[in-house]
Amino acid sequence: MNMHVYILPTLRKLAASLLLLAFTAGIALAAAGKVQFTIGDVKIQDGKQAVRIPKKGDEINAGDTLITGGNGSLQGTLADGGLLAVRPNTQMRIDDYAYSGKADDKNNKSVFSLAKGTFRSITGAIGQNNKEGYRVNTPGATMGIRGTDHEPAVVLPLPPGQLPQTPLQAAPPGTYDRVNSGQTFIQNPDGLVTIGPNEVGFAPVGGGAPAILPNVPSFYSSAPKPGAAKK
C-alpha cells in the first residue's frame, strides 16, 4: 500500500488549517488604532494592568484604557478611518474593536466605556455602515449613533467638601453627549432621547429620563478641537 496516498492529503489539510489559524489570529491581534500625538500626562493601561507612556505611532488595542491627567490629551486614528480625541482628566476604555477592512462587514464593531471626562469621536466606516456595532457605555447610560461627530462626557459627583476645579467638574453629574454632525441617542432604564446637530443630551446620575438641554454646557466651549500633532 502506498502510504503517500494518505499522508499527502493529510499534510495539505494540516497546512491549510495552520494558515487559517494564522490568518484568524492576525485579525484578532490587529490594532484598533494608532496614536497621532499626545500632550502632557497621558498613560495607557492594557488588559493585564500594565501601564505604558504612549508616543506617536504606538498601537491602541482593544482592552486598553486611555488615561489623561489635568494637562493631558491624546489623539488617535482608528483602523476604520475614525478619529478619537481624548481630553484632560479622562478615563476611557476600548472594550471591543473589530474591523475586517470591509466597510459593509456586519461583524465590525467599536465599543467604548467612558468612566469619567470627555472625548470626541468622529466615526469612520463602522459608524457609517454598521451603526448597531458602535456603542459608548457610561456608568449610567448607553450611547449609540446614526453616523456622526459627537462628544460624550461623564461628570462624576464630587467627594463631600471638594470644590470643582474645572468647568467639567462644575457641571451637574451625569452623562452628556454633544452632536456636531449626524445623530446620536442616550438611553438609560428611564428612557431614550435622540440628539441632533448642535444639541446636547443629558442623563442625570441617580435616574431620570435623558433629555435635551436648553443650552450647551460651558465645559464644551473650552474643549480643544482635534488638530495637528503637537508632540
PDB file of N, CA, C and O in Angstrom, residues 36 75-87 97 110 112 119-128 134 136 145 147-152 177-182 184 224-227:
ATOM      1  N   GLN A  36      -1.743  59.448  17.232  1.00  0.00           N
ATOM      2  CA  GLN A  36      -1.250  60.531  16.379  1.00  0.00           C
ATOM      3  C   GLN A  36      -0.326  61.453  17.171  1.00  0.00           C
ATOM      4  O   GLN A  36       0.739  61.835  16.706  1.00  0.00           O
ATOM      5  N   GLN A  75      -4.667  62.117  20.840  1.00  0.00           N
ATOM      6  CA  GLN A  75      -5.437  61.984  19.609  1.00  0.00           C
ATOM      7  C   GLN A  75      -4.949  60.759  18.862  1.00  0.00           C
ATOM      8  O   GLN A  75      -3.742  60.536  18.729  1.00  0.00           O
ATOM      9  N   GLY A  76      -5.893  59.968  18.411  1.00  0.00           N
ATOM     10  CA  GLY A  76      -5.544  58.760  17.681  1.00  0.00           C
ATOM     11  C   GLY A  76      -6.449  58.537  16.495  1.00  0.00           C
ATOM     12  O   GLY A  76      -7.574  59.058  16.435  1.00  0.00           O
ATOM     13  N   THR A  77      -5.958  57.784  15.526  1.00  0.00           N
ATOM     14  CA  THR A  77      -6.766  57.373  14.384  1.00  0.00           C
ATOM     15  C   THR A  77      -7.120  55.908  14.560  1.00  0.00           C
ATOM     16  O   THR A  77      -6.305  55.107  15.036  1.00  0.00           O
ATOM     17  N   LEU A  78      -8.328  55.532  14.189  1.00  0.00           N
ATOM     18  CA  LEU A  78      -8.794  54.161  14.314  1.00  0.00           C
ATOM     19  C   LEU A  78      -8.668  53.433  12.976  1.00  0.00           C
ATOM     20  O   LEU A  78      -8.555  54.056  11.920  1.00  0.00           O
ATOM     21  N   ALA A  79      -8.692  52.122  13.054  1.00  0.00           N
ATOM     22  CA  ALA A  79      -8.439  51.304  11.862  1.00  0.00           C
ATOM     23  C   ALA A  79      -9.465  51.525  10.763  1.00  0.00           C
ATOM     24  O   ALA A  79      -9.161  51.345   9.578  1.00  0.00           O
ATOM     25  N   ASP A  80     -10.679  51.930  11.141  1.00  0.00           N
ATOM     26  CA  ASP A  80     -11.725  52.129  10.130  1.00  0.00           C
ATOM     27  C   ASP A  80     -11.750  53.548   9.585  1.00  0.00           C
ATOM     28  O   ASP A  80     -12.676  53.925   8.854  1.00  0.00           O
ATOM     29  N   GLY A  81     -10.741  54.368   9.941  1.00  0.00           N
ATOM     30  CA  GLY A  81     -10.677  55.735   9.467  1.00  0.00           C
ATOM     31  C   GLY A  81     -11.277  56.744  10.421  1.00  0.00           C
ATOM     32  O   GLY A  81     -11.298  57.940  10.126  1.00  0.00           O
ATOM     33  N   GLY A  82     -11.759  56.288  11.572  1.00  0.00           N
ATOM     34  CA  GLY A  82     -12.316  57.196  12.573  1.00  0.00           C
ATOM     35  C   GLY A  82     -11.221  57.930  13.326  1.00  0.00           C
ATOM     36  O   GLY A  82     -10.030  57.624  13.226  1.00  0.00           O
ATOM     37  N   LEU A  83     -11.644  58.936  14.100  1.00  0.00           N
ATOM     38  CA  LEU A  83     -10.710  59.734  14.890  1.00  0.00           C
ATOM     39  C   LEU A  83     -11.191  59.796  16.326  1.00  0.00           C
ATOM     40  O   LEU A  83     -12.391  59.917  16.585  1.00  0.00           O
ATOM     41  N   LEU A  84     -10.241  59.722  17.262  1.00  0.00           N
ATOM     42  CA  LEU A  84     -10.531  59.755  18.691  1.00  0.00           C
ATOM     43  C   LEU A  84      -9.672  60.834  19.324  1.00  0.00           C
ATOM     44  O   LEU A  84      -8.448  60.814  19.190  1.00  0.00           O
ATOM     45  N   ALA A  85     -10.300  61.804  19.999  1.00  0.00           N
ATOM     46  CA  ALA A  85      -9.570  62.866  20.685  1.00  0.00           C
ATOM     47  C   ALA A  85      -9.958  62.825  22.159  1.00  0.00           C
ATOM     48  O   ALA A  85     -11.083  63.180  22.526  1.00  0.00           O
ATOM     49  N   VAL A  86      -9.033  62.363  23.013  1.00  0.00           N
ATOM     50  CA  VAL A  86      -9.292  62.203  24.446  1.00  0.00           C
ATOM     51  C   VAL A  86      -8.802  63.446  25.170  1.00  0.00           C
ATOM     52  O   VAL A  86      -7.646  63.849  25.032  1.00  0.00           O
ATOM     53  N   ARG A  87      -9.679  64.050  25.964  1.00  0.00           N
ATOM     54  CA  ARG A  87      -9.376  65.327  26.596  1.00  0.00           C
ATOM     55  C   ARG A  87      -8.864  65.148  28.028  1.00  0.00           C
ATOM     56  O   ARG A  87      -8.850  64.024  28.549  1.00  0.00           O
ATOM     57  N   TYR A  97     -13.159  46.027  19.742  1.00  0.00           N
ATOM     58  CA  TYR A  97     -12.961  46.677  18.446  1.00  0.00           C
ATOM     59  C   TYR A  97     -12.613  45.620  17.413  1.00  0.00           C
ATOM     60  O   TYR A  97     -11.727  44.786  17.623  1.00  0.00           O
ATOM     61  N   SER A 110     -17.272  48.705  17.343  1.00  0.00           N
ATOM     62  CA  SER A 110     -16.461  49.678  18.071  1.00  0.00           C
ATOM     63  C   SER A 110     -17.212  50.024  19.353  1.00  0.00           C
ATOM     64  O   SER A 110     -18.221  50.720  19.311  1.00  0.00           O
ATOM     65  N   PHE A 112     -16.861  51.424  23.332  1.00  0.00           N
ATOM     66  CA  PHE A 112     -16.054  52.139  24.315  1.00  0.00           C
ATOM     67  C   PHE A 112     -16.787  52.211  25.646  1.00  0.00           C
ATOM     68  O   PHE A 112     -18.020  52.168  25.699  1.00  0.00           O
ATOM     69  N   PHE A 119     -14.408  62.923  25.550  1.00  0.00           N
ATOM     70  CA  PHE A 119     -13.620  62.715  24.334  1.00  0.00           C
ATOM     71  C   PHE A 119     -14.486  63.073  23.139  1.00  0.00           C
ATOM     72  O   PHE A 119     -15.711  63.197  23.248  1.00  0.00           O
ATOM     73  N   ARG A 120     -13.826  63.247  21.997  1.00  0.00           N
ATOM     74  CA  ARG A 120     -14.551  63.493  20.750  1.00  0.00           C
ATOM     75  C   ARG A 120     -14.312  62.315  19.818  1.00  0.00           C
ATOM     76  O   ARG A 120     -13.178  61.851  19.658  1.00  0.00           O
ATOM     77  N   SER A 121     -15.373  61.844  19.215  1.00  0.00           N
ATOM     78  CA  SER A 121     -15.293  60.724  18.287  1.00  0.00           C
ATOM     79  C   SER A 121     -15.872  61.143  16.943  1.00  0.00           C
ATOM     80  O   SER A 121     -17.033  61.556  16.862  1.00  0.00           O
ATOM     81  N   ILE A 122     -15.046  61.076  15.906  1.00  0.00           N
ATOM     82  CA  ILE A 122     -15.516  61.257  14.533  1.00  0.00           C
ATOM     83  C   ILE A 122     -15.482  59.873  13.900  1.00  0.00           C
ATOM     84  O   ILE A 122     -14.411  59.313  13.665  1.00  0.00           O
ATOM     85  N   THR A 123     -16.644  59.302  13.684  1.00  0.00           N
ATOM     86  CA  THR A 123     -16.706  57.895  13.310  1.00  0.00           C
ATOM     87  C   THR A 123     -16.212  57.648  11.888  1.00  0.00           C
ATOM     88  O   THR A 123     -16.314  58.511  11.014  1.00  0.00           O
ATOM     89  N   GLY A 124     -15.694  56.439  11.687  1.00  0.00           N
ATOM     90  CA  GLY A 124     -15.229  56.014  10.376  1.00  0.00           C
ATOM     91  C   GLY A 124     -16.218  55.049   9.746  1.00  0.00           C
ATOM     92  O   GLY A 124     -17.438  55.203   9.873  1.00  0.00           O
ATOM     93  N   ALA A 125     -15.698  54.019   9.097  1.00  0.00           N
ATOM     94  CA  ALA A 125     -16.544  53.093   8.348  1.00  0.00           C
ATOM     95  C   ALA A 125     -17.531  52.352   9.235  1.00  0.00           C
ATOM     96  O   ALA A 125     -18.662  52.076   8.818  1.00  0.00           O
ATOM     97  N   ILE A 126     -17.137  52.034  10.470  1.00  0.00           N
ATOM     98  CA  ILE A 126     -18.049  51.288  11.352  1.00  0.00           C
ATOM     99  C   ILE A 126     -19.282  52.127  11.668  1.00  0.00           C
ATOM    100  O   ILE A 126     -20.416  51.670  11.544  1.00  0.00           O
ATOM    101  N   GLY A 127     -19.061  53.375  12.071  1.00  0.00           N
ATOM    102  CA  GLY A 127     -20.181  54.243  12.394  1.00  0.00           C
ATOM    103  C   GLY A 127     -21.061  54.570  11.206  1.00  0.00           C
ATOM    104  O   GLY A 127     -22.260  54.810  11.352  1.00  0.00           O
ATOM    105  N   GLN A 128     -20.484  54.560  10.022  1.00  0.00           N
ATOM    106  CA  GLN A 128     -21.243  54.912   8.825  1.00  0.00           C
ATOM    107  C   GLN A 128     -22.008  53.736   8.234  1.00  0.00           C
ATOM    108  O   GLN A 128     -23.062  53.922   7.623  1.00  0.00           O
ATOM    109  N   TYR A 134     -21.657  50.217  17.009  1.00  0.00           N
ATOM    110  CA  TYR A 134     -20.954  51.296  17.703  1.00  0.00           C
ATOM    111  C   TYR A 134     -21.709  51.655  18.978  1.00  0.00           C
ATOM    112  O   TYR A 134     -22.912  51.941  18.948  1.00  0.00           O
ATOM    113  N   VAL A 136     -21.107  53.591  23.127  1.00  0.00           N
ATOM    114  CA  VAL A 136     -20.330  54.195  24.201  1.00  0.00           C
ATOM    115  C   VAL A 136     -21.108  53.945  25.483  1.00  0.00           C
ATOM    116  O   VAL A 136     -22.247  54.408  25.625  1.00  0.00           O
ATOM    117  N   ILE A 145     -25.264  55.651  17.834  1.00  0.00           N
ATOM    118  CA  ILE A 145     -25.122  56.693  16.824  1.00  0.00           C
ATOM    119  C   ILE A 145     -25.914  56.384  15.569  1.00  0.00           C
ATOM    120  O   ILE A 145     -26.401  55.277  15.375  1.00  0.00           O
ATOM    121  N   GLY A 147     -24.225  57.603  12.705  1.00  0.00           N
ATOM    122  CA  GLY A 147     -23.147  58.075  11.843  1.00  0.00           C
ATOM    123  C   GLY A 147     -22.868  59.516  12.170  1.00  0.00           C
ATOM    124  O   GLY A 147     -23.679  60.379  11.863  1.00  0.00           O
ATOM    125  N   THR A 148     -21.735  59.824  12.820  1.00  0.00           N
ATOM    126  CA  THR A 148     -21.689  61.143  13.431  1.00  0.00           C
ATOM    127  C   THR A 148     -20.307  61.593  13.889  1.00  0.00           C
ATOM    128  O   THR A 148     -19.342  60.851  13.897  1.00  0.00           O
ATOM    129  N   ASP A 149     -20.290  62.871  14.289  1.00  0.00           N
ATOM    130  CA  ASP A 149     -19.187  63.507  15.002  1.00  0.00           C
ATOM    131  C   ASP A 149     -19.796  63.964  16.328  1.00  0.00           C
ATOM    132  O   ASP A 149     -20.650  64.843  16.352  1.00  0.00           O
ATOM    133  N   HIS A 150     -19.381  63.328  17.426  1.00  0.00           N
ATOM    134  CA  HIS A 150     -20.016  63.662  18.703  1.00  0.00           C
ATOM    135  C   HIS A 150     -18.994  63.671  19.827  1.00  0.00           C
ATOM    136  O   HIS A 150     -17.868  63.209  19.680  1.00  0.00           O
ATOM    137  N   GLU A 151     -19.435  64.228  20.990  1.00  0.00           N
ATOM    138  CA  GLU A 151     -18.533  64.429  22.123  1.00  0.00           C
ATOM    139  C   GLU A 151     -19.188  63.941  23.416  1.00  0.00           C
ATOM    140  O   GLU A 151     -19.854  64.701  24.114  1.00  0.00           O
ATOM    141  N   PRO A 152     -19.007  62.666  23.750  1.00  0.00           N
ATOM    142  CA  PRO A 152     -19.544  62.154  25.013  1.00  0.00           C
ATOM    143  C   PRO A 152     -18.786  62.742  26.206  1.00  0.00           C
ATOM    144  O   PRO A 152     -17.610  63.087  26.109  1.00  0.00           O
ATOM    145  N   ASP A 177     -23.875  64.173  25.918  1.00  0.00           N
ATOM    146  CA  ASP A 177     -23.366  63.961  24.557  1.00  0.00           C
ATOM    147  C   ASP A 177     -23.737  65.162  23.695  1.00  0.00           C
ATOM    148  O   ASP A 177     -24.911  65.528  23.590  1.00  0.00           O
ATOM    149  N   ARG A 178     -22.708  65.761  23.103  1.00  0.00           N
ATOM    150  CA  ARG A 178     -22.911  66.876  22.171  1.00  0.00           C
ATOM    151  C   ARG A 178     -22.699  66.363  20.755  1.00  0.00           C
ATOM    152  O   ARG A 178     -21.695  65.707  20.455  1.00  0.00           O
ATOM    153  N   VAL A 179     -23.629  66.680  19.867  1.00  0.00           N
ATOM    154  CA  VAL A 179     -23.543  66.230  18.479  1.00  0.00           C
ATOM    155  C   VAL A 179     -23.139  67.410  17.600  1.00  0.00           C
ATOM    156  O   VAL A 179     -23.781  68.460  17.613  1.00  0.00           O
ATOM    157  N   ASN A 180     -22.057  67.221  16.855  1.00  0.00           N
ATOM    158  CA  ASN A 180     -21.615  68.234  15.887  1.00  0.00           C
ATOM    159  C   ASN A 180     -22.214  67.989  14.509  1.00  0.00           C
ATOM    160  O   ASN A 180     -22.540  68.933  13.784  1.00  0.00           O
ATOM    161  N   SER A 181     -22.327  66.720  14.137  1.00  0.00           N
ATOM    162  CA  SER A 181     -22.998  66.364  12.884  1.00  0.00           C
ATOM    163  C   SER A 181     -23.537  64.950  13.020  1.00  0.00           C
ATOM    164  O   SER A 181     -23.030  64.155  13.810  1.00  0.00           O
ATOM    165  N   GLY A 182     -24.561  64.634  12.263  1.00  0.00           N
ATOM    166  CA  GLY A 182     -25.181  63.325  12.366  1.00  0.00           C
ATOM    167  C   GLY A 182     -26.211  63.281  13.476  1.00  0.00           C
ATOM    168  O   GLY A 182     -26.903  64.269  13.739  1.00  0.00           O
ATOM    169  N   THR A 184     -27.156  61.062  17.462  1.00  0.00           N
ATOM    170  CA  THR A 184     -26.878  60.034  18.457  1.00  0.00           C
ATOM    171  C   THR A 184     -28.107  59.854  19.337  1.00  0.00           C
ATOM    172  O   THR A 184     -29.108  60.540  19.196  1.00  0.00           O
ATOM    173  N   PRO A 224     -10.737  71.611  23.549  1.00  0.00           N
ATOM    174  CA  PRO A 224      -9.965  71.776  22.313  1.00  0.00           C
ATOM    175  C   PRO A 224     -10.495  70.889  21.207  1.00  0.00           C
ATOM    176  O   PRO A 224     -11.023  69.814  21.451  1.00  0.00           O
ATOM    177  N   LYS A 225     -10.373  71.354  19.981  1.00  0.00           N
ATOM    178  CA  LYS A 225     -10.820  70.563  18.837  1.00  0.00           C
ATOM    179  C   LYS A 225      -9.664  69.702  18.324  1.00  0.00           C
ATOM    180  O   LYS A 225      -8.499  70.027  18.520  1.00  0.00           O
ATOM    181  N   PRO A 226      -9.989  68.577  17.673  1.00  0.00           N
ATOM    182  CA  PRO A 226      -8.918  67.768  17.090  1.00  0.00           C
ATOM    183  C   PRO A 226      -8.068  68.588  16.145  1.00  0.00           C
ATOM    184  O   PRO A 226      -8.572  69.433  15.400  1.00  0.00           O
ATOM    185  N   GLY A 227      -6.757  68.352  16.172  1.00  0.00           N
ATOM    186  CA  GLY A 227      -5.875  69.150  15.319  1.00  0.00           C
ATOM    187  C   GLY A 227      -4.613  68.408  14.966  1.00  0.00           C
ATOM    188  O   GLY A 227      -4.489  67.216  15.177  1.00  0.00           O
TER     189      GLY A 227
END
